[in-house]
Amino acid sequence: MSSIAVAQANDGRRLTVVTNDGVPLAVREFGSPDASTTLVFVHGHCLRAESWWALRRQLVRFWHNDVRMVFYDHRGHGASGEAPAATYTIDQLGRDLESVLNAVASHGPVILVGHSMGGMATLSYARQNPHSIGSRVVGMALISTASCDLAEFGLGRHLRSPAVSLFRAAVRRAPRFMHGSKRFGRVVCTTIERAARVRYRAVDPRLATLVTAMANTTSVVTMSSFLESLLGFDERHSLAALTNIPSLILCGSMDPLTPFQHSVAMASMLPASELVSVDGAGHSVIFERAADVARAIIGLRERITHAVPEAVSHEQVAVG
């Protein structure tokens, strides 16, 4: 609803955007305010805007100030305000994205870039605002995400495990106590991380440390409430709104949380999409292979800028 600048430094211009229900969201902008294109980056579950730092660095090297980039923390995440647990849903994240766009990208073309739960939020936004797709939003990048059936494949099946059910029930029954405790959240995250290590590959300790640090700043109430929303998530019909705009669907070939088959399913419904598999990368592909992801996003913008008409839906293996 509104945007208030609070600081400006080398790490971007800091602003606060207030959502339709009064929650303050921490926003950071990079690049010229007069740039011809704005990219809005939407982060994943239990992460924050800093999760894009490696990718942002790659994009700044290429674009300098020619493209405006906007990053923000979801409600209950990072420096953004907390909210009632009932509002921690993917639907509400779609509305929050609309608030951000209205405040900081009210004119000019916008490309949405969503990672994991952030990609799901962009699909929710597309369903809620079909009139903006193709006019305001001219392109979309869906990274390590899915449109439905999260609990059917990969480690998403843990969403239905007894440990996760116990965790969610404990938070519902004693939210005040659980809000200050990370113990149950760590149990859930550790279970999933161990499964990933055993089944797939070792996790780079530097990346694991960064992800853990960000996750540990997120309250277990936020963590648990969004898990419930993820369990029932189904936005496959929202893909129809994206049919006529260029899109990028990218995923690591070794992603245990949103396996590549989710990306294949989405690309099959989007004739103007480019499907990219980043060989050997996991769910944190935006950390692990930032240069490859940056090249794919740069390519998406070039397709939009040069109005490439033909469909390019196919699998590419990114190397580097």
Short mmCIF file of C-alpha atoms in Angstrom, two decimals:
data_model
loop_
_atom_site.label_atom_id
_atom_site.label_comp_id
_atom_site.label_asym_id
_atom_site.label_seq_id
_atom_site.Cartn_x
_atom_site.Cartn_y
_atom_site.Cartn_z
CA MET A 1 0.00 0.00 0.00
CA SER A 2 2.83 2.39 0.77
CA SER A 3 6.58 2.63 0.50
CA ILE A 4 8.87 4.58 2.81
CA ALA A 5 12.58 4.97 2.14
CA VAL A 6 14.57 4.47 5.34
CA ALA A 7 18.19 4.19 4.20
CA GLN A 8 20.46 4.23 1.20
CA ALA A 9 23.90 2.67 1.10
CA ASN A 10 26.21 0.55 -1.03
CA ASP A 11 24.07 -2.47 -0.21
CA GLY A 12 21.06 -0.97 -1.92
CA ARG A 13 18.24 1.40 -1.12
CA ARG A 14 16.22 0.17 1.85
CA LEU A 15 12.49 0.70 1.95
CA THR A 16 9.46 -0.50 3.87
CA VAL A 17 6.33 -1.61 2.05
CA VAL A 18 3.11 -2.03 4.00
CA THR A 19 0.86 -4.89 2.88
CA ASN A 20 -2.93 -4.82 2.45
CA ASP A 21 -3.35 -6.07 6.04
CA GLY A 22 -0.77 -3.77 7.59
CA VAL A 23 2.37 -5.92 7.77
CA PRO A 24 5.66 -4.05 7.11
CA LEU A 25 7.89 -5.77 4.56
CA ALA A 26 11.62 -5.01 4.35
CA VAL A 27 12.56 -4.19 0.75
CA ARG A 28 15.90 -3.49 -0.88
CA GLU A 29 16.48 -2.00 -4.36
CA PHE A 30 19.54 -2.07 -6.62
CA GLY A 31 20.13 -0.34 -9.93
CA SER A 32 18.75 2.83 -11.43
CA PRO A 33 15.17 3.78 -10.48
CA ASP A 34 14.80 4.88 -14.11
CA ALA A 35 15.87 1.52 -15.57
CA SER A 36 13.71 0.20 -18.38
CA THR A 37 13.09 -3.14 -16.63
CA THR A 38 12.49 -4.12 -13.01
CA LEU A 39 13.17 -7.62 -11.72
CA VAL A 40 11.49 -8.59 -8.45
CA PHE A 41 13.04 -11.52 -6.57
CA VAL A 42 10.87 -13.63 -4.25
CA HIS A 43 12.72 -15.91 -1.81
CA GLY A 44 11.95 -19.34 -0.40
CA HIS A 45 10.65 -20.79 2.85
CA CYS A 46 12.69 -19.84 5.96
CA LEU A 47 15.11 -17.78 3.87
CA ARG A 48 15.30 -14.02 3.32
CA ALA A 49 16.37 -11.47 0.71
CA GLU A 50 20.05 -12.21 1.42
CA SER A 51 19.56 -15.64 -0.13
CA TRP A 52 19.93 -13.92 -3.52
CA TRP A 53 23.30 -12.28 -2.77
CA ALA A 54 25.46 -14.53 -4.97
CA LEU A 55 23.06 -14.28 -7.90
CA ARG A 56 22.66 -10.54 -7.42
CA ARG A 57 26.43 -10.10 -7.56
CA GLN A 58 26.57 -11.95 -10.89
CA LEU A 59 23.73 -9.89 -12.36
CA VAL A 60 25.20 -6.57 -11.20
CA ARG A 61 28.48 -7.46 -12.92
CA PHE A 62 26.63 -7.93 -16.19
CA TRP A 63 23.91 -5.26 -16.02
CA HIS A 64 25.57 -2.66 -13.76
CA ASN A 65 22.76 -0.11 -13.17
CA ASP A 66 20.90 -0.75 -16.42
CA VAL A 67 18.33 -3.02 -14.73
CA ARG A 68 16.53 -2.36 -11.46
CA MET A 69 16.39 -5.28 -9.02
CA VAL A 70 14.05 -5.48 -6.03
CA PHE A 71 14.42 -7.96 -3.17
CA TYR A 72 12.22 -8.31 -0.10
CA ASP A 73 11.63 -10.47 2.97
CA HIS A 74 8.34 -12.33 3.26
CA ARG A 75 6.12 -11.67 6.27
CA GLY A 76 7.55 -13.46 9.29
CA HIS A 77 10.95 -13.72 7.62
CA GLY A 78 14.13 -11.68 7.91
CA ALA A 79 13.58 -8.01 8.75
CA SER A 80 9.90 -7.99 7.79
CA GLY A 81 7.16 -7.85 10.40
CA GLU A 82 5.44 -10.82 11.95
CA ALA A 83 1.76 -11.45 11.35
CA PRO A 84 -1.05 -13.71 12.61
CA ALA A 85 -0.21 -17.35 11.90
CA ALA A 86 -3.43 -17.71 9.90
CA THR A 87 -1.99 -15.32 7.29
CA TYR A 88 1.11 -17.44 6.68
CA THR A 89 -0.20 -18.91 3.44
CA ILE A 90 0.93 -18.96 -0.18
CA ASP A 91 -2.25 -17.07 -1.11
CA GLN A 92 -1.29 -14.22 1.20
CA LEU A 93 2.24 -14.18 -0.21
CA GLY A 94 0.66 -13.57 -3.61
CA ARG A 95 -1.17 -10.57 -2.17
CA ASP A 96 2.02 -9.36 -0.49
CA LEU A 97 3.80 -9.50 -3.84
CA GLU A 98 1.05 -7.34 -5.29
CA SER A 99 1.63 -4.80 -2.50
CA VAL A 100 5.35 -4.73 -3.30
CA LEU A 101 4.71 -4.25 -7.01
CA ASN A 102 2.20 -1.46 -6.37
CA ALA A 103 4.67 0.34 -4.13
CA VAL A 104 7.96 0.00 -6.00
CA ALA A 105 7.09 -1.06 -9.56
CA SER A 106 3.89 0.78 -10.38
CA HIS A 107 4.95 1.40 -13.97
CA GLY A 108 7.20 -0.19 -16.56
CA PRO A 109 7.73 -3.87 -17.38
CA VAL A 110 8.41 -6.32 -14.55
CA ILE A 111 10.03 -9.76 -14.53
CA LEU A 112 9.26 -11.94 -11.51
CA VAL A 113 11.93 -14.32 -10.23
CA GLY A 114 10.83 -16.83 -7.59
CA HIS A 115 12.85 -19.52 -5.81
CA SER A 116 11.12 -22.47 -4.12
CA MET A 117 8.19 -21.09 -2.07
CA GLY A 118 8.85 -17.75 -3.77
CA GLY A 119 8.06 -19.32 -7.13
CA MET A 120 4.81 -20.62 -5.67
CA ALA A 121 3.99 -17.11 -4.45
CA THR A 122 4.46 -15.76 -7.99
CA LEU A 123 2.02 -18.39 -9.30
CA SER A 124 -0.48 -17.35 -6.66
CA TYR A 125 -0.02 -13.73 -7.72
CA ALA A 126 -0.62 -14.70 -11.37
CA ARG A 127 -3.92 -16.38 -10.48
CA GLN A 128 -5.04 -13.40 -8.42
CA ASN A 129 -3.98 -10.82 -11.03
CA PRO A 130 -4.38 -12.38 -14.51
CA HIS A 131 -4.89 -8.92 -16.03
CA SER A 132 -1.31 -7.97 -15.11
CA ILE A 133 0.31 -10.92 -16.88
CA GLY A 134 1.53 -9.78 -20.28
CA SER A 135 0.93 -6.11 -19.55
CA ARG A 136 2.68 -5.35 -16.28
CA VAL A 137 4.48 -8.67 -15.77
CA VAL A 138 6.27 -9.49 -19.02
CA GLY A 139 8.29 -12.52 -17.92
CA MET A 140 8.71 -14.99 -15.09
CA ALA A 141 11.51 -17.21 -13.79
CA LEU A 142 10.47 -20.20 -11.67
CA ILE A 143 13.51 -21.64 -9.90
CA SER A 144 13.56 -24.91 -7.93
CA THR A 145 9.82 -24.86 -7.45
CA ALA A 146 6.59 -26.66 -8.30
CA SER A 147 2.97 -25.93 -9.13
CA CYS A 148 1.44 -28.83 -7.16
CA ASP A 149 1.98 -32.27 -5.58
CA LEU A 150 4.83 -31.21 -3.30
CA ALA A 151 4.26 -34.16 -0.98
CA GLU A 152 4.35 -36.72 -3.78
CA PHE A 153 8.00 -36.59 -4.86
CA GLY A 154 11.46 -36.27 -3.31
CA LEU A 155 11.94 -35.03 0.21
CA GLY A 156 8.63 -33.18 -0.02
CA ARG A 157 7.15 -36.46 1.10
CA HIS A 158 8.43 -35.60 4.59
CA LEU A 159 5.62 -33.03 4.75
CA ARG A 160 3.37 -35.98 5.62
CA SER A 161 5.79 -37.62 8.05
CA PRO A 162 4.88 -38.12 11.75
CA ALA A 163 7.77 -35.85 12.81
CA VAL A 164 6.45 -32.93 10.77
CA SER A 165 2.87 -33.59 11.91
CA LEU A 166 4.03 -33.58 15.55
CA PHE A 167 5.94 -30.35 14.99
CA ARG A 168 2.91 -28.61 13.45
CA ALA A 169 0.58 -29.85 16.20
CA ALA A 170 2.94 -28.64 18.93
CA VAL A 171 3.10 -25.17 17.38
CA ARG A 172 -0.68 -24.95 17.08
CA ARG A 173 -1.17 -25.96 20.72
CA ALA A 174 1.52 -23.78 22.27
CA PRO A 175 2.49 -21.05 19.80
CA ARG A 176 3.93 -18.69 22.43
CA PHE A 177 6.23 -21.36 23.84
CA MET A 178 7.21 -22.69 20.43
CA HIS A 179 7.83 -19.19 19.07
CA GLY A 180 10.89 -18.85 21.27
CA SER A 181 12.13 -22.38 20.71
CA LYS A 182 14.08 -23.64 17.71
CA ARG A 183 14.42 -27.20 18.99
CA PHE A 184 11.55 -28.82 17.10
CA GLY A 185 12.28 -26.83 13.97
CA ARG A 186 15.89 -27.95 14.06
CA VAL A 187 14.77 -31.58 14.43
CA VAL A 188 12.67 -31.29 11.28
CA CYS A 189 15.36 -29.46 9.29
CA THR A 190 18.08 -31.86 10.47
CA THR A 191 15.99 -34.87 9.46
CA ILE A 192 15.54 -33.53 5.95
CA GLU A 193 19.19 -32.42 5.62
CA ARG A 194 20.46 -35.84 6.71
CA ALA A 195 18.19 -37.54 4.23
CA ALA A 196 19.52 -35.26 1.49
CA ARG A 197 23.13 -36.03 2.42
CA VAL A 198 22.59 -39.78 2.43
CA ARG A 199 20.42 -40.03 -0.63
CA TYR A 200 21.99 -37.44 -2.86
CA ARG A 201 25.36 -35.90 -2.02
CA ALA A 202 27.32 -33.98 0.56
CA VAL A 203 26.24 -30.40 1.09
CA ASP A 204 28.87 -27.68 0.76
CA PRO A 205 29.49 -26.68 4.40
CA ARG A 206 29.67 -22.99 3.50
CA LEU A 207 26.24 -23.13 1.89
CA ALA A 208 24.86 -25.22 4.73
CA THR A 209 26.10 -22.65 7.25
CA LEU A 210 24.51 -19.77 5.34
CA VAL A 211 21.17 -21.51 4.90
CA THR A 212 21.11 -22.64 8.53
CA ALA A 213 21.86 -19.12 9.75
CA MET A 214 18.97 -17.69 7.74
CA ALA A 215 16.59 -20.46 8.78
CA ASN A 216 17.45 -19.99 12.44
CA THR A 217 16.25 -16.37 12.31
CA THR A 218 12.79 -17.56 11.30
CA SER A 219 10.36 -18.37 14.10
CA VAL A 220 8.97 -21.89 14.30
CA VAL A 221 5.46 -20.41 14.11
CA THR A 222 6.30 -19.01 10.68
CA MET A 223 8.04 -22.22 9.67
CA SER A 224 5.17 -24.47 10.74
CA SER A 225 2.34 -22.33 9.36
CA PHE A 226 3.83 -22.20 5.90
CA LEU A 227 4.44 -25.96 5.99
CA GLU A 228 0.67 -26.42 6.27
CA SER A 229 0.13 -24.18 3.25
CA LEU A 230 2.79 -26.03 1.26
CA LEU A 231 1.16 -29.37 2.01
CA GLY A 232 -2.04 -28.39 0.22
CA PHE A 233 -0.45 -26.20 -2.44
CA ASP A 234 -1.94 -26.56 -5.94
CA GLU A 235 -1.54 -23.78 -8.50
CA ARG A 236 -1.29 -25.90 -11.65
CA HIS A 237 -4.20 -23.98 -13.16
CA SER A 238 -2.37 -20.70 -12.58
CA LEU A 239 0.11 -21.68 -15.28
CA ALA A 240 -2.51 -20.87 -17.91
CA ALA A 241 -2.01 -17.17 -17.15
CA LEU A 242 1.66 -17.49 -18.17
CA THR A 243 1.05 -19.13 -21.53
CA ASN A 244 1.69 -16.03 -23.61
CA ILE A 245 4.74 -14.57 -21.84
CA PRO A 246 8.34 -15.78 -21.97
CA SER A 247 9.29 -17.80 -18.91
CA LEU A 248 12.28 -19.60 -17.50
CA ILE A 249 11.90 -22.83 -15.53
CA LEU A 250 15.17 -23.83 -13.89
CA CYS A 251 16.07 -26.56 -11.43
CA GLY A 252 19.11 -28.45 -10.22
CA SER A 253 19.31 -31.99 -11.55
CA MET A 254 19.95 -33.22 -7.98
CA ASP A 255 17.27 -31.16 -6.23
CA PRO A 256 15.83 -33.37 -3.44
CA LEU A 257 13.06 -31.00 -2.34
CA THR A 258 11.48 -30.03 -5.65
CA PRO A 259 12.81 -32.68 -8.05
CA PHE A 260 13.33 -31.80 -11.71
CA GLN A 261 10.16 -33.65 -12.70
CA HIS A 262 8.17 -30.76 -11.18
CA SER A 263 9.91 -28.38 -13.58
CA VAL A 264 9.28 -30.69 -16.54
CA ALA A 265 5.57 -30.79 -15.68
CA MET A 266 5.35 -26.98 -15.56
CA ALA A 267 7.31 -26.50 -18.79
CA SER A 268 5.02 -28.94 -20.61
CA MET A 269 2.17 -26.49 -19.99
CA LEU A 270 4.07 -23.36 -21.04
CA PRO A 271 4.91 -23.22 -24.76
CA ALA A 272 6.95 -20.01 -24.36
CA SER A 273 9.13 -21.42 -21.58
CA GLU A 274 12.76 -22.41 -21.52
CA LEU A 275 13.48 -25.43 -19.36
CA VAL A 276 16.96 -25.53 -17.82
CA SER A 277 18.49 -28.33 -15.77
CA VAL A 278 21.63 -27.31 -13.89
CA ASP A 279 23.72 -30.46 -13.82
CA GLY A 280 24.68 -31.61 -10.33
CA ALA A 281 23.02 -28.73 -8.47
CA GLY A 282 20.61 -29.14 -5.57
CA HIS A 283 17.73 -27.10 -4.21
CA SER A 284 20.06 -24.20 -3.35
CA VAL A 285 21.03 -23.75 -6.98
CA ILE A 286 20.94 -19.95 -6.57
CA PHE A 287 23.88 -20.33 -4.15
CA GLU A 288 25.64 -23.31 -5.68
CA ARG A 289 25.58 -22.27 -9.33
CA ALA A 290 24.84 -18.56 -9.27
CA ALA A 291 26.70 -17.92 -12.54
CA ASP A 292 24.61 -20.50 -14.41
CA VAL A 293 21.37 -19.14 -12.97
CA ALA A 294 22.44 -15.58 -13.83
CA ARG A 295 23.11 -16.55 -17.46
CA ALA A 296 19.66 -18.09 -17.72
CA ILE A 297 17.97 -14.99 -16.26
CA ILE A 298 19.99 -12.71 -18.55
CA GLY A 299 18.83 -14.88 -21.45
CA LEU A 300 15.21 -14.54 -20.35
CA ARG A 301 15.46 -10.76 -20.34
CA GLU A 302 17.08 -10.78 -23.78
CA ARG A 303 14.25 -12.92 -25.12
CA ILE A 304 11.76 -10.41 -23.73
CA THR A 305 13.70 -7.36 -24.92
CA HIS A 306 14.09 -8.73 -28.45
CA ALA A 307 10.55 -10.15 -28.49
CA VAL A 308 11.58 -13.64 -29.56
CA PRO A 309 8.27 -15.11 -30.72
CA GLU A 310 8.98 -18.81 -31.00
CA ALA A 311 8.52 -21.30 -28.20
CA VAL A 312 11.80 -22.61 -26.84
CA SER A 313 10.57 -25.20 -24.36
CA HIS A 314 13.32 -27.77 -24.06
CA GLU A 315 15.81 -29.14 -21.57
CA GLN A 316 19.24 -27.57 -21.33
CA VAL A 317 22.02 -28.76 -19.12
CA ALA A 318 23.90 -25.75 -17.76
CA VAL A 319 27.61 -26.25 -17.23
CA GLY A 320 30.18 -24.08 -15.56
#
